[in-house]
CSV table of C-alpha atoms and ligand atoms in Angstrom, one decimal:
chain,number,residue,atom,x,y,z
A,1,UNK,CA,12.0,-21.0,3.9
A,2,UNK,CA,10.2,-18.4,6.2
A,3,UNK,CA,12.5,-17.2,8.9
A,4,UNK,CA,10.8,-17.6,12.3
A,5,UNK,CA,11.7,-14.5,14.0
A,6,UNK,CA,11.6,-10.8,12.5
A,7,UNK,CA,12.6,-7.6,14.2
A,8,UNK,CA,10.4,-4.9,14.2
A,9,UNK,CA,11.2,-1.5,15.4
A,10,UNK,CA,13.8,-2.9,17.6
A,11,UNK,CA,11.2,-6.1,18.9
A,12,UNK,CA,11.9,-9.4,18.1
A,13,UNK,CA,8.3,-11.2,17.0
A,14,UNK,CA,7.8,-14.8,15.9
A,15,UNK,CA,5.9,-16.2,13.4
A,16,UNK,CA,3.5,-17.9,15.2
A,17,UNK,CA,2.7,-14.4,17.1
A,18,UNK,CA,1.8,-13.5,13.5
A,19,UNK,CA,0.8,-16.2,11.5
A,20,UNK,CA,-1.5,-17.4,14.2
A,21,UNK,CA,-4.0,-20.3,14.5
A,22,UNK,CA,-6.7,-18.0,15.8
A,23,UNK,CA,-10.0,-18.0,14.0
A,24,UNK,CA,-9.9,-14.2,13.5
A,25,UNK,CA,-6.1,-14.7,12.3
A,26,UNK,CA,-5.8,-14.4,8.3
A,27,UNK,CA,-2.3,-13.2,7.5
A,28,UNK,CA,-0.5,-16.0,5.5
A,29,UNK,CA,3.1,-16.9,5.3
A,30,UNK,CA,3.8,-15.0,2.1
A,31,UNK,CA,2.8,-11.8,4.2
A,32,UNK,CA,4.8,-12.6,7.3
A,33,UNK,CA,8.1,-13.1,4.9
A,34,UNK,CA,7.4,-9.5,3.9
A,35,UNK,CA,7.6,-7.9,7.3
A,36,UNK,CA,11.4,-8.0,7.5
A,37,UNK,CA,12.2,-7.0,4.1
A,38,UNK,CA,12.3,-3.2,5.0
A,39,UNK,CA,12.7,-2.1,1.3
A,40,UNK,CA,12.3,1.7,2.5
A,41,UNK,CA,15.3,1.6,4.5
A,42,UNK,CA,17.5,0.6,1.5
A,43,UNK,CA,19.4,3.5,0.3
A,44,UNK,CA,20.2,1.6,-3.1
A,45,UNK,CA,16.4,0.4,-3.4
A,46,UNK,CA,13.9,2.4,-5.5
A,47,UNK,CA,11.9,3.0,-2.5
A,48,UNK,CA,15.0,3.9,-0.4
A,49,UNK,CA,16.3,6.6,-3.0
A,50,UNK,CA,12.8,8.0,-3.4
A,51,UNK,CA,12.2,8.3,0.6
A,52,UNK,CA,15.7,9.7,0.6
A,53,UNK,CA,14.6,12.7,-2.2
A,54,UNK,CA,11.7,13.1,-0.3
A,55,UNK,CA,13.6,13.9,3.0
A,56,UNK,CA,15.7,16.3,1.1
A,57,UNK,CA,13.0,18.2,0.0
A,58,UNK,CA,11.5,18.6,3.5
A,59,UNK,CA,14.8,19.2,5.2
A,60,UNK,CA,16.0,21.9,2.5
A,61,UNK,CA,12.7,23.5,2.7
A,62,UNK,CA,11.9,23.8,6.1
A,63,UNK,CA,15.8,23.6,7.5
A,64,UNK,CA,15.5,20.2,9.2
A,65,UNK,CA,12.3,20.9,11.2
A,66,UNK,CA,10.5,17.7,10.1
A,67,UNK,CA,11.3,14.8,12.1
A,68,UNK,CA,11.7,11.4,10.5
A,69,UNK,CA,10.5,7.7,11.5
A,70,UNK,CA,10.8,4.8,9.2
A,71,UNK,CA,11.3,2.0,11.5
A,72,UNK,CA,7.7,1.8,13.5
A,73,UNK,CA,6.4,-1.7,13.8
A,74,UNK,CA,3.5,-2.2,11.2
A,75,UNK,CA,1.8,-4.3,13.9
A,76,UNK,CA,-0.6,-2.2,15.6
A,77,UNK,CA,-4.1,-2.2,17.5
A,78,UNK,CA,-7.6,-1.7,15.6
A,79,UNK,CA,-7.7,1.5,17.7
A,80,UNK,CA,-5.0,3.1,16.2
A,81,UNK,CA,-5.1,2.2,12.3
A,82,UNK,CA,-9.1,2.5,12.5
A,83,UNK,CA,-10.7,4.5,15.6
A,84,UNK,CA,-8.1,7.1,16.2
A,85,UNK,CA,-8.4,8.4,13.0
A,86,UNK,CA,-12.1,8.6,13.0
A,87,UNK,CA,-12.9,5.3,10.5
A,88,UNK,CA,-16.6,4.8,10.8
A,89,UNK,CA,-17.2,1.5,12.5
A,90,UNK,CA,-18.8,0.1,9.2
A,91,UNK,CA,-16.3,1.0,6.8
A,92,UNK,CA,-15.3,-1.5,4.4
A,93,UNK,CA,-11.6,-1.1,5.0
A,94,UNK,CA,-12.0,-2.7,8.3
A,95,UNK,CA,-13.3,-5.9,7.1
A,96,UNK,CA,-11.3,-9.3,7.1
A,97,UNK,CA,-11.5,-9.2,2.9
A,98,UNK,CA,-9.9,-5.7,3.1
A,99,UNK,CA,-7.7,-5.9,6.0
A,100,UNK,CA,-4.8,-8.7,7.3
A,101,UNK,CA,-5.7,-9.4,11.4
A,102,UNK,CA,-3.5,-11.4,13.7
A,103,UNK,CA,-6.7,-11.2,16.0
A,104,UNK,CA,-9.5,-9.2,16.6
A,105,UNK,CA,-8.1,-6.5,18.2
A,106,UNK,CA,-4.3,-6.4,16.2
A,107,UNK,CA,-3.6,-5.9,12.7
A,108,UNK,CA,-1.2,-5.0,10.1
A,109,UNK,CA,-1.7,-1.5,9.6
A,110,UNK,CA,-3.3,-0.7,6.2
A,111,UNK,CA,-2.0,2.9,6.0
A,112,UNK,CA,0.7,5.2,7.9
A,113,UNK,CA,-2.0,7.1,9.4
A,114,UNK,CA,-2.2,4.7,11.9
A,115,UNK,CA,0.6,6.6,13.7
A,116,UNK,CA,-1.2,10.1,13.7
A,117,UNK,CA,-2.8,10.2,17.0
A,118,UNK,CA,0.3,8.5,19.2
A,119,UNK,CA,2.6,10.9,17.5
A,120,UNK,CA,0.4,14.0,18.5
A,121,UNK,CA,-0.2,12.7,21.9
A,122,UNK,CA,3.8,12.5,22.5
A,123,UNK,CA,4.1,16.1,21.1
A,124,UNK,CA,5.3,16.0,17.7
A,125,UNK,CA,4.5,18.6,15.8
A,126,UNK,CA,6.3,18.3,12.5
A,127,UNK,CA,6.9,14.7,10.9
A,128,UNK,CA,7.4,12.1,8.4
A,129,UNK,CA,6.6,8.4,8.9
A,130,UNK,CA,7.6,5.8,6.1
A,131,UNK,CA,6.7,2.1,6.1
A,132,UNK,CA,5.7,-1.0,4.9
A,133,UNK,CA,1.8,-0.9,4.8
A,134,UNK,CA,-0.8,-4.0,4.0
A,135,UNK,CA,-3.7,-4.6,1.9
A,136,UNK,CA,-5.5,-7.6,0.8
A,137,UNK,CA,-6.0,-7.1,-2.5
A,138,UNK,CA,-6.5,-8.2,-6.4
A,139,UNK,CA,-3.6,-9.3,-8.6
A,140,UNK,CA,-2.5,-7.1,-11.3
A,141,UNK,CA,1.0,-5.3,-12.4
A,142,UNK,CA,0.2,-1.8,-9.7
A,143,UNK,CA,-1.4,-4.0,-6.9
A,144,UNK,CA,0.3,-6.0,-4.6
A,145,UNK,CA,-0.6,-6.8,-0.8
A,146,UNK,CA,2.2,-5.2,0.8
A,147,UNK,CA,3.4,-1.6,-0.3
A,148,UNK,CA,4.7,1.5,1.2
A,149,UNK,CA,4.0,4.9,2.2
A,150,UNK,CA,5.0,8.0,3.5
A,151,UNK,CA,2.9,9.8,6.2
A,152,UNK,CA,3.6,13.7,6.5
A,153,UNK,CA,1.9,15.6,9.5
A,154,UNK,CA,2.5,19.8,10.4
A,155,UNK,CA,0.8,21.3,13.2
A,156,UNK,CA,0.2,24.9,13.7
A,157,UNK,CA,-0.6,27.2,16.5
A,158,UNK,CA,-2.5,30.5,16.6
A,159,UNK,CA,0.5,32.6,16.0
A,160,UNK,CA,1.0,31.0,12.6
A,161,UNK,CA,-2.2,32.0,11.3
A,162,UNK,CA,-3.4,35.0,13.2
A,163,UNK,CA,-0.6,36.7,11.5
A,164,UNK,CA,-2.0,36.0,8.1
A,165,UNK,CA,-5.2,37.0,8.8
A,166,UNK,CA,-7.0,34.1,7.2
A,167,UNK,CA,-9.0,31.5,8.7
A,168,UNK,CA,-7.0,28.8,10.1
A,169,UNK,CA,-8.5,25.8,8.0
A,170,UNK,CA,-7.9,27.8,4.7
A,171,UNK,CA,-4.3,28.7,6.1
A,172,UNK,CA,-3.4,25.1,6.6
A,173,UNK,CA,-5.0,24.0,3.3
A,174,UNK,CA,-3.0,26.7,1.9
A,175,UNK,CA,0.3,25.9,3.2
A,176,UNK,CA,-0.5,22.0,2.4
A,177,UNK,CA,-0.8,22.6,-1.1
A,178,UNK,CA,2.2,24.7,-1.6
A,179,UNK,CA,4.5,22.0,0.4
A,180,UNK,CA,3.2,19.2,-2.0
A,181,UNK,CA,3.3,21.1,-5.1
A,182,UNK,CA,7.0,21.8,-4.4
A,183,UNK,CA,7.4,18.4,-3.5
A,184,UNK,CA,6.0,17.5,-6.7
A,185,UNK,CA,8.2,19.5,-8.7
A,186,UNK,CA,11.3,18.6,-6.8
A,187,UNK,CA,10.5,14.9,-7.7
A,188,UNK,CA,9.1,15.2,-11.2
A,189,UNK,CA,10.9,18.8,-12.4
A,190,UNK,CA,8.0,20.9,-14.2
A,191,UNK,CA,4.8,18.8,-14.2
A,192,UNK,CA,1.4,19.7,-15.0
A,193,UNK,CA,-1.0,18.9,-11.7
A,194,UNK,CA,-4.4,19.5,-10.3
A,195,UNK,CA,-6.0,19.3,-7.2
A,196,UNK,CA,-9.4,16.9,-6.9
A,197,UNK,CA,-11.3,17.4,-4.0
A,198,UNK,CA,-12.2,13.9,-2.2
A,199,UNK,CA,-13.1,12.2,1.1
A,200,UNK,CA,-11.1,10.9,3.9
A,201,UNK,CA,-12.3,10.2,7.4
A,202,UNK,CA,-9.6,12.0,9.2
A,203,UNK,CA,-9.3,15.1,6.8
A,204,UNK,CA,-11.9,17.8,5.7
A,205,UNK,CA,-11.2,19.3,3.7
A,206,UNK,CA,-9.5,16.6,1.6
A,207,UNK,CA,-7.6,16.6,-1.5
A,208,UNK,CA,-6.1,14.3,-4.3
A,209,UNK,CA,-3.2,15.6,-6.1
A,210,UNK,CA,-3.0,14.1,-9.7
A,211,UNK,CA,0.2,14.5,-11.9
A,212,UNK,CA,-0.1,14.3,-15.7
A,213,UNK,CA,2.3,11.9,-17.0
A,214,UNK,CA,2.4,9.9,-20.0
A,215,UNK,CA,-1.0,11.5,-21.2
A,216,UNK,CA,-2.9,10.5,-18.1
A,217,UNK,CA,-3.7,11.8,-14.8
A,218,UNK,CA,-2.0,9.8,-12.1
A,219,UNK,CA,-3.2,10.3,-8.7
A,220,UNK,CA,-0.1,9.9,-6.4
A,221,UNK,CA,-1.4,11.1,-2.8
A,222,UNK,CA,-4.3,12.2,-0.5
A,223,UNK,CA,-4.0,14.7,1.8
A,224,UNK,CA,-5.9,17.0,3.8
A,225,UNK,CA,-6.6,19.5,7.1
A,226,UNK,CA,-7.0,17.2,9.8
A,227,UNK,CA,-10.2,16.9,11.7
A,228,UNK,CA,-10.5,18.9,14.5
A,229,UNK,CA,-11.8,15.9,16.6
A,230,UNK,CA,-8.3,14.4,16.1
A,231,UNK,CA,-6.7,17.3,17.5
A,232,UNK,CA,-8.7,17.6,20.4
A,233,UNK,CA,-8.6,14.1,21.6
A,234,UNK,CA,-5.1,14.3,21.7
A,235,UNK,CA,-4.2,17.6,23.5
A,236,UNK,CA,-4.0,20.0,20.7
A,237,UNK,CA,-7.8,21.8,20.9
A,238,UNK,CA,-6.0,25.0,19.8
A,239,UNK,CA,-4.3,24.1,16.9
A,240,UNK,CA,-5.0,23.2,13.3
A,241,UNK,CA,-2.8,20.8,11.3
A,242,UNK,CA,-2.6,19.2,7.7
A,243,UNK,CA,-2.1,15.6,6.9
A,244,UNK,CA,-0.8,13.6,3.5
A,245,UNK,CA,-0.2,10.0,2.5
A,246,UNK,CA,1.6,8.9,-0.2
A,247,UNK,CA,2.3,5.8,-1.8
A,248,UNK,CA,6.0,5.3,-2.5
A,249,UNK,CA,5.3,2.8,-5.1
A,250,UNK,CA,3.0,4.5,-7.4
A,251,UNK,CA,5.6,7.3,-7.4
A,252,UNK,CA,8.4,5.2,-8.1
A,253,UNK,CA,7.0,3.2,-11.0
A,254,UNK,CA,6.7,6.6,-12.6
A,255,UNK,CA,10.2,8.1,-11.6
A,256,UNK,CA,12.2,4.9,-12.3
A,257,UNK,CA,9.9,3.4,-15.4
A,258,UNK,CA,9.6,0.2,-13.3
A,259,UNK,CA,6.7,-1.7,-15.1
A,260,UNK,CA,5.4,-4.0,-12.7
A,261,UNK,CA,5.0,-3.6,-8.6
A,262,UNK,CA,6.4,-7.4,-8.2
A,263,UNK,CA,9.9,-6.2,-9.2
A,264,UNK,CA,10.2,-4.0,-5.8
A,265,UNK,CA,10.6,-7.4,-4.2
A,266,UNK,CA,12.7,-8.9,-6.7
A,267,UNK,CA,16.5,-10.0,-5.5
A,268,UNK,CA,17.7,-10.8,-9.0
A,269,UNK,CA,20.6,-8.7,-9.6
A,270,UNK,CA,19.6,-7.8,-13.0
A,271,UNK,CA,17.0,-5.6,-11.1
A,272,UNK,CA,18.9,-4.7,-7.8
A,273,UNK,CA,22.3,-3.5,-9.7
A,274,UNK,CA,20.5,-1.0,-11.8
A,275,UNK,CA,20.0,1.5,-8.6
A,276,UNK,CA,22.3,3.5,-6.7
A,277,UNK,CA,22.2,5.4,-3.8
A,278,UNK,CA,21.1,9.1,-4.3
A,279,UNK,CA,20.0,8.7,-8.3
A,280,UNK,CA,16.6,9.3,-8.6
A,281,UNK,CA,14.6,8.6,-12.1
A,282,UNK,CA,17.4,6.3,-13.4
A,283,UNK,CA,15.2,4.7,-16.1
A,284,UNK,CA,15.0,1.0,-15.6
A,285,UNK,CA,16.1,-1.1,-18.5
A,286,UNK,CA,13.5,-4.3,-18.6
A,287,UNK,CA,15.9,-7.7,-18.8
A,288,UNK,CA,14.3,-10.1,-21.4
A,289,UNK,CA,10.3,-10.4,-20.7
A,290,UNK,CA,9.5,-13.8,-20.7
A,291,UNK,CA,6.3,-14.8,-22.2
A,292,UNK,CA,3.2,-15.3,-19.7
A,293,UNK,CA,1.1,-18.1,-19.6
A,294,UNK,CA,-2.7,-18.0,-19.2
A,295,UNK,CA,-5.2,-20.6,-17.4
A,296,UNK,CA,-8.6,-20.4,-17.1
A,297,UNK,CA,-10.7,-21.9,-13.8
A,298,UNK,CA,-14.7,-21.5,-13.4
A,299,UNK,CA,-16.6,-22.6,-10.8
A,300,UNK,CA,-20.2,-21.9,-8.9
A,301,UNK,CA,-19.5,-19.5,-6.2
A,302,UNK,CA,-21.4,-19.4,-2.7
A,303,UNK,CA,-22.2,-16.2,-0.7
A,304,UNK,CA,-19.1,-16.1,1.2
A,305,UNK,CA,-16.8,-16.1,-1.9
A,306,UNK,CA,-14.5,-12.9,-2.4
A,307,UNK,CA,-12.2,-11.9,-5.2
A,308,UNK,CA,-9.3,-11.2,-2.7
A,309,UNK,CA,-9.8,-14.9,-1.0
A,310,UNK,CA,-9.5,-16.4,-4.2
A,311,UNK,CA,-6.4,-14.1,-5.2
A,312,UNK,CA,-5.1,-15.4,-1.7
A,313,UNK,CA,-5.1,-18.8,-2.8
A,314,UNK,CA,-3.3,-17.7,-6.0
A,315,UNK,CA,-0.3,-15.8,-4.3
A,316,UNK,CA,-0.3,-18.7,-1.6
A,317,UNK,CA,0.4,-21.2,-4.5
A,318,UNK,CA,2.3,-19.3,-7.0
A,319,UNK,CA,4.0,-16.2,-4.8
A,320,UNK,CA,5.2,-13.6,-7.4
A,321,UNK,CA,4.7,-15.7,-10.2
A,322,UNK,CA,1.2,-14.9,-10.6
A,323,UNK,CA,1.3,-11.8,-12.7
A,324,UNK,CA,-2.4,-11.2,-13.1
A,325,UNK,CA,-5.8,-12.5,-12.1
A,326,UNK,CA,-8.8,-11.3,-14.2
A,327,UNK,CA,-12.3,-12.3,-14.1
A,328,UNK,CA,-13.5,-13.0,-17.7
A,329,UNK,CA,-16.9,-14.2,-17.5
A,330,UNK,CA,-19.3,-14.0,-14.6
A,331,UNK,CA,-23.2,-15.1,-15.3
A,332,UNK,CA,-26.3,-16.5,-13.3
A,333,UNK,CA,-28.2,-19.3,-14.4
A,334,UNK,CA,-32.2,-19.9,-13.9
A,335,UNK,CA,-31.7,-21.3,-10.6
A,336,UNK,CA,-29.9,-18.4,-9.6
A,337,UNK,CA,-26.5,-20.0,-9.7
A,338,UNK,CA,-23.5,-17.9,-10.3
A,339,UNK,CA,-20.3,-18.8,-12.0
A,340,UNK,CA,-16.9,-17.0,-12.2
A,341,UNK,CA,-14.3,-18.0,-14.8
A,342,UNK,CA,-11.1,-16.2,-13.5
A,343,UNK,CA,-8.0,-16.1,-16.2
A,344,UNK,CA,-4.5,-16.3,-14.0
A,345,UNK,CA,-1.5,-14.8,-15.9
A,346,UNK,CA,1.7,-16.8,-14.5
A,347,UNK,CA,5.1,-15.4,-15.6
A,348,UNK,CA,8.4,-15.1,-14.0
A,349,UNK,CA,10.5,-11.9,-14.9
A,350,UNK,CA,13.5,-13.9,-14.1
A,351,UNK,CA,13.3,-17.1,-16.0
A,352,UNK,CA,10.9,-18.9,-18.4
A,353,UNK,CA,8.2,-21.6,-16.9
A,354,UNK,CA,7.7,-24.8,-18.0
A,355,UNK,CA,4.4,-26.4,-18.5
A,356,UNK,CA,4.9,-29.1,-16.2
A,357,UNK,CA,5.5,-26.2,-13.5
A,358,UNK,CA,2.6,-24.4,-14.4
A,359,UNK,CA,0.0,-27.1,-14.6
A,360,UNK,CA,1.1,-27.9,-11.0
A,361,UNK,CA,0.6,-24.8,-9.9
A,362,UNK,CA,-2.8,-24.7,-11.6
A,363,UNK,CA,-3.8,-28.0,-10.1
A,364,UNK,CA,-3.0,-26.7,-6.5
A,365,UNK,CA,-4.9,-23.8,-7.1
A,366,UNK,CA,-8.2,-26.1,-7.9
A,367,UNK,CA,-7.3,-28.5,-5.2
A,368,UNK,CA,-7.5,-25.4,-2.7
A,369,UNK,CA,-10.1,-23.5,-4.0
A,370,UNK,CA,-12.6,-26.9,-3.7
A,371,UNK,CA,-11.1,-27.2,-0.4
A,372,UNK,CA,-10.8,-24.1,1.3
A,373,UNK,CA,-14.1,-22.1,-0.3
A,374,UNK,CA,-16.2,-25.2,-0.6
A,375,UNK,CA,-17.4,-24.0,-4.3
A,376,UNK,CA,-18.0,-26.4,-7.2
A,377,UNK,CA,-15.6,-26.5,-10.1
A,378,UNK,CA,-17.4,-26.6,-13.4
B,1,LIG,N1,-4.3,7.1,4.9
B,1,LIG,C1,-4.6,7.7,3.2
B,1,LIG,C2,-4.6,6.8,2.3
B,1,LIG,O1,-4.0,5.5,3.1
B,1,LIG,C3,-3.9,8.8,2.7
B,1,LIG,C4,-4.2,10.1,3.5
B,1,LIG,C5,-3.3,10.5,4.9
B,1,LIG,C6,-5.1,10.9,3.3
B,1,LIG,C7,-3.3,11.8,5.2
B,1,LIG,C8,-5.2,12.0,4.1
B,1,LIG,C9,-4.5,12.5,5.1
B,1,LIG,O2,-5.6,6.5,1.6
C-alpha cells in the first residue's frame, strides 16, 4: 500500500501531485513510495552513517564553516536541474527516457547540482547538500532508479587566491583536489587514488576521483571548478568556486561490503540491525542467499522501444524481486525487424520464491510489454 501524502522539506505533497494523469508524467507509484524514505537522514542506516562521517571530515577540516542541508525537496524545476547548471538543451539526460518528469516543467532531481544556483543566489559560499536523486535506469546490482548524492560547494574571493600568487582557476582546482584526497583518506584510510580528466557542463576543468579497491579502479565522485557563467548569473562575478558530487551508495557498498544496491531499501531486520550510529565500515554479513530464478522474454521491438521503459515495467511488476535484466540476444532479420531477448533474474534477499509466484510475475511482465509497447512477443 502506498501512502497518499509525503512530507518533503516541510511541505506536504500528495500522490496525485506526483503520479499525475498528465501526458508528460512518467513517475510510477514505485518511485512515489521512495520519496518519503529519507534513508540519508537515518543515523543507523549505512547512508546516514556515511553522511555523518563526511560531515565529520568537513567540520574538523574547515572548523564547522560548511553549512549542511539534507532536507530539500527532490521535486525541482527543469530550470533548476538543467538550465541553471548549463546542461545543453539537447543533452540526453533531459529525455523522458532518462529522467522522471511530473510535467513538462517539473521533475525529480537527477543530481544534487540542481540546488547550486539557488544557494549561490541566497549568498551561501560553503555548503553540503545531501539528498535522494532519481534516474530511469537498467536493472543490476549497482543500479537503482533512486539513490543518494552529496553535493559540496566552495566559493573563493580574490583575497584567497591573490595571496597565493597563482591563477584563480588553478588555485581552486588545487584546493578541491586537496580537500577530496583528504576526504578519501578519512573514509578509506591509506588508499591508492588517481584523478581522471572528464567533462561536466557545469565545471571546467572537470575531474573524477578513482580509488583502488579490490584490484580495480572505482569511480567515486565527479567534481571541478565551477563554470564562471554560473557564478556570474548568480551575483558572484568576482569569485571562483569548486563543486563536487558524490554517490553515497557507491561509497557505502565499498565501505560496508554491501553486495546489492537493493539492500539499502530493505526493512528486513537482518539487514537493518547490522548497522549502528557512528560505526563506519562495519562489514555486512550476508544472510543466506536464496537462489535466483531466470526467465527469458523475446519480442520484436519498434522504434519507440527503450530498455529503460522495459526495466520500469519489470520493476513495476516485480518491485525489488527483480535483481537483474540482461539483454542476451539482439538480431535483425532480412525484413529489418529487430528482436530482443531479455533474461530477468528474480531473487528475494529475504525468502525463497515459489515457482508459481515467479511464473505469475513473468506473465504480468509479458502482458504489460504487449499492451504498453505494442510489440509482438515471440
Ligand atoms: N552532478 C554530477 C553528477 O551527478 C556530479 C558533479 C557535481 C560533478 C558537481 C561536478 C561538480 O554526475
